[in-house]
Amino acid sequence: MSEPTIAAKTPAVLELEPGTYWWCRCGKSAKQPWCDGSHKGTEFSPKELVIDEARRVALCQCKRTANEPFCDGTHKSL
Ligand code: FES
């Protein structure tokens, strides 16, 4: 499996309303941290994120987290 693109070495901290979101796993989206379809032709696919209650999240943008789609601090070692 090839490595995803590093979109940023900082998480995207967002206040999300309830709903279904698609987190970009390939790192190529121009709408980080969300999928914009740029993964087409790669081996990556977006990850679904379901938010039940409005809350603050820190979403991984280095695409190396072990806890997708959330930041786990891995960007600090890149
Ligand atoms: Fe990256 Fe869709 S654009 S997973």
Coordinates of N, CA and C and ligand atoms in Angstrom, one line a residue:
M1 N 0.9 -1.2 0.0 CA 0.0 0.0 0.0 C 0.9 1.2 0.0
S2 N 0.6 2.2 -0.9 CA 1.4 3.4 -0.9 C 1.0 4.3 0.2
E3 N 1.9 5.3 0.5 CA 1.7 6.2 1.5 C 0.7 7.3 1.1
P4 N -0.2 7.8 1.9 CA -1.0 8.9 1.6 C -0.2 10.2 1.6
T5 N -0.7 11.2 0.9 CA -0.1 12.5 0.9 C -0.3 13.2 2.2
I6 N 0.7 13.9 2.7 CA 0.6 14.7 3.9 C -0.1 16.0 3.5
A7 N -1.3 16.2 3.9 CA -2.0 17.5 3.6 C -1.5 18.6 4.5
A8 N -1.3 18.3 5.7 CA -0.8 19.3 6.7 C -0.3 18.6 7.9
K9 N 0.7 19.2 8.6 CA 1.2 18.6 9.8 C 0.6 19.2 11.1
T10 N -0.7 19.6 10.9 CA -1.5 20.0 12.1 C -2.9 19.5 11.8
P11 N -3.6 19.2 12.9 CA -5.0 18.7 12.8 C -5.9 19.8 12.4
A12 N -7.0 19.5 11.8 CA -8.1 20.4 11.6 C -9.0 20.4 12.8
V13 N -9.1 21.5 13.6 CA -9.9 21.5 14.7 C -11.2 22.2 14.3
L14 N -12.3 21.5 14.4 CA -13.6 22.0 13.9 C -14.7 21.7 14.9
E15 N -15.7 22.6 14.9 CA -17.0 22.4 15.6 C -18.0 21.8 14.6
L16 N -18.3 20.5 14.8 CA -19.2 19.8 13.8 C -20.6 19.7 14.4
E17 N -21.5 19.9 13.5 CA -22.9 19.7 13.8 C -23.3 18.2 13.5
P18 N -24.3 17.7 14.1 CA -24.7 16.3 13.8 C -24.8 16.1 12.3
G19 N -24.3 15.0 11.8 CA -24.4 14.6 10.4 C -23.4 13.6 10.0
T20 N -23.4 13.3 8.7 CA -22.4 12.3 8.2 C -21.4 13.1 7.4
Y21 N -20.1 12.8 7.6 CA -19.0 13.5 7.0 C -18.1 12.4 6.3
W22 N -17.3 12.8 5.3 CA -16.4 11.9 4.7 C -15.0 12.5 4.8
W23 N -14.2 11.9 5.6 CA -12.8 12.3 5.9 C -11.9 11.8 4.8
C24 N -11.1 12.7 4.2 CA -10.1 12.4 3.2 C -9.0 11.5 3.7
R25 N -8.8 10.4 3.2 CA -7.7 9.5 3.6 C -6.5 9.6 2.7
C26 N -6.7 10.0 1.5 CA -5.6 10.0 0.5 C -4.7 11.2 0.7
G27 N -5.2 12.3 1.3 CA -4.4 13.5 1.5 C -4.4 14.4 0.2
K28 N -5.1 14.1 -0.8 CA -5.0 14.9 -2.0 C -6.2 15.9 -2.2
S29 N -7.1 15.8 -1.3 CA -8.3 16.7 -1.4 C -7.9 18.2 -1.2
A30 N -8.5 19.0 -2.0 CA -8.3 20.5 -1.8 C -9.2 21.0 -0.8
K31 N -10.1 20.2 -0.2 CA -11.1 20.6 0.8 C -10.8 20.0 2.1
Q32 N -9.5 19.9 2.5 CA -9.2 19.2 3.7 C -10.0 19.8 4.9
P33 N -10.3 18.9 5.9 CA -10.0 17.5 5.9 C -11.0 16.6 5.2
W34 N -11.9 17.1 4.4 CA -12.9 16.4 3.7 C -12.5 15.9 2.3
C35 N -13.1 14.8 2.0 CA -13.0 14.2 0.6 C -13.6 15.1 -0.4
D36 N -12.9 15.3 -1.5 CA -13.4 16.0 -2.7 C -13.4 15.2 -3.9
G37 N -13.2 13.9 -3.8 CA -13.2 13.0 -4.9 C -11.8 12.8 -5.6
S38 N -10.8 13.5 -5.0 CA -9.4 13.5 -5.6 C -8.8 12.1 -5.5
H39 N -9.3 11.2 -4.6 CA -8.7 9.9 -4.4 C -9.0 9.0 -5.6
K40 N -9.8 9.4 -6.5 CA -10.2 8.5 -7.7 C -8.9 8.2 -8.4
G41 N -8.7 6.9 -8.7 CA -7.5 6.4 -9.4 C -6.4 6.0 -8.4
T42 N -6.6 6.2 -7.1 CA -5.7 5.8 -6.1 C -6.3 4.6 -5.4
E43 N -5.5 4.0 -4.5 CA -6.0 2.9 -3.7 C -6.8 3.3 -2.5
F44 N -6.9 4.6 -2.3 CA -7.5 5.1 -1.1 C -9.0 5.4 -1.2
S45 N -9.7 5.3 -0.2 CA -11.1 5.7 -0.2 C -11.4 6.5 1.1
P46 N -12.4 7.4 1.1 CA -12.6 8.2 2.3 C -13.2 7.4 3.4
K47 N -13.1 8.0 4.6 CA -13.7 7.3 5.8 C -14.9 8.1 6.3
E48 N -16.0 7.3 6.5 CA -17.2 8.0 7.0 C -17.0 8.4 8.5
L49 N -17.5 9.5 8.8 CA -17.5 10.0 10.2 C -19.0 10.5 10.5
V50 N -19.6 9.8 11.5 CA -21.0 10.1 11.9 C -20.9 10.8 13.2
I51 N -21.5 12.0 13.2 CA -21.5 12.9 14.4 C -23.0 12.9 14.9
D52 N -23.2 12.4 16.2 CA -24.5 12.3 16.7 C -24.9 13.6 17.4
E53 N -24.0 14.2 18.1 CA -24.2 15.4 18.9 C -23.1 16.4 18.5
A54 N -23.5 17.7 18.4 CA -22.5 18.7 18.0 C -21.3 18.6 19.0
R55 N -20.1 18.6 18.4 CA -18.9 18.5 19.2 C -17.7 19.0 18.4
R56 N -16.7 19.3 19.2 CA -15.4 19.7 18.7 C -14.5 18.5 18.4
V57 N -13.9 18.5 17.2 CA -13.1 17.4 16.9 C -11.7 17.9 16.3
A58 N -10.7 17.1 16.5 CA -9.4 17.4 15.9 C -9.1 16.3 14.8
L59 N -9.2 16.6 13.6 CA -9.1 15.6 12.5 C -7.7 15.6 11.9
C60 N -7.2 14.4 11.7 CA -5.9 14.2 11.2 C -5.8 14.8 9.7
Q61 N -4.7 15.5 9.5 CA -4.4 16.0 8.1 C -3.1 15.5 7.6
C62 N -2.3 14.8 8.5 CA -1.1 14.2 8.0 C -1.4 12.9 7.4
K63 N -2.5 12.3 7.7 CA -3.0 11.0 7.2 C -2.2 9.8 7.7
R64 N -1.5 10.0 8.8 CA -0.7 8.9 9.4 C -1.3 8.5 10.7
T65 N -2.4 9.0 11.2 CA -3.0 8.7 12.5 C -3.3 7.2 12.5
A66 N -3.2 6.6 13.7 CA -3.6 5.2 13.9 C -5.1 5.2 14.5
N67 N -5.7 6.4 14.6 CA -7.0 6.5 15.1 C -7.9 7.3 14.1
E68 N -8.0 6.9 12.9 CA -8.7 7.6 11.8 C -10.2 7.9 12.3
P69 N -10.7 9.0 12.0 CA -10.1 10.2 11.3 C -9.5 11.2 12.3
F70 N -9.3 10.8 13.6 CA -8.9 11.8 14.6 C -7.4 11.8 14.7
C71 N -6.9 13.0 15.0 CA -5.5 13.3 15.3 C -5.0 12.4 16.5
D72 N -3.9 11.8 16.3 CA -3.3 11.1 17.5 C -1.9 11.6 17.8
G73 N -1.6 12.7 17.2 CA -0.3 13.3 17.5 C 0.9 12.8 16.6
T74 N 0.6 11.8 15.7 CA 1.7 11.3 14.8 C 2.4 12.4 14.0
H75 N 1.7 13.5 13.7 CA 2.3 14.5 12.8 C 3.5 15.1 13.5
K76 N 3.6 15.0 14.8 CA 4.8 15.6 15.5 C 6.1 14.9 15.2
S77 N 5.9 13.6 14.7 CA 7.2 12.8 14.4 C 7.5 12.8 12.9
L78 N 6.8 13.5 12.1 CA 7.0 13.5 10.7 C 8.0 14.6 10.3
Ligands
FES1 FE1 -8.9 12.0 -0.4 FE2 -11.3 11.3 -1.3 S1 -10.1 13.1 -1.8 S2 -10.1 10.3 0.2

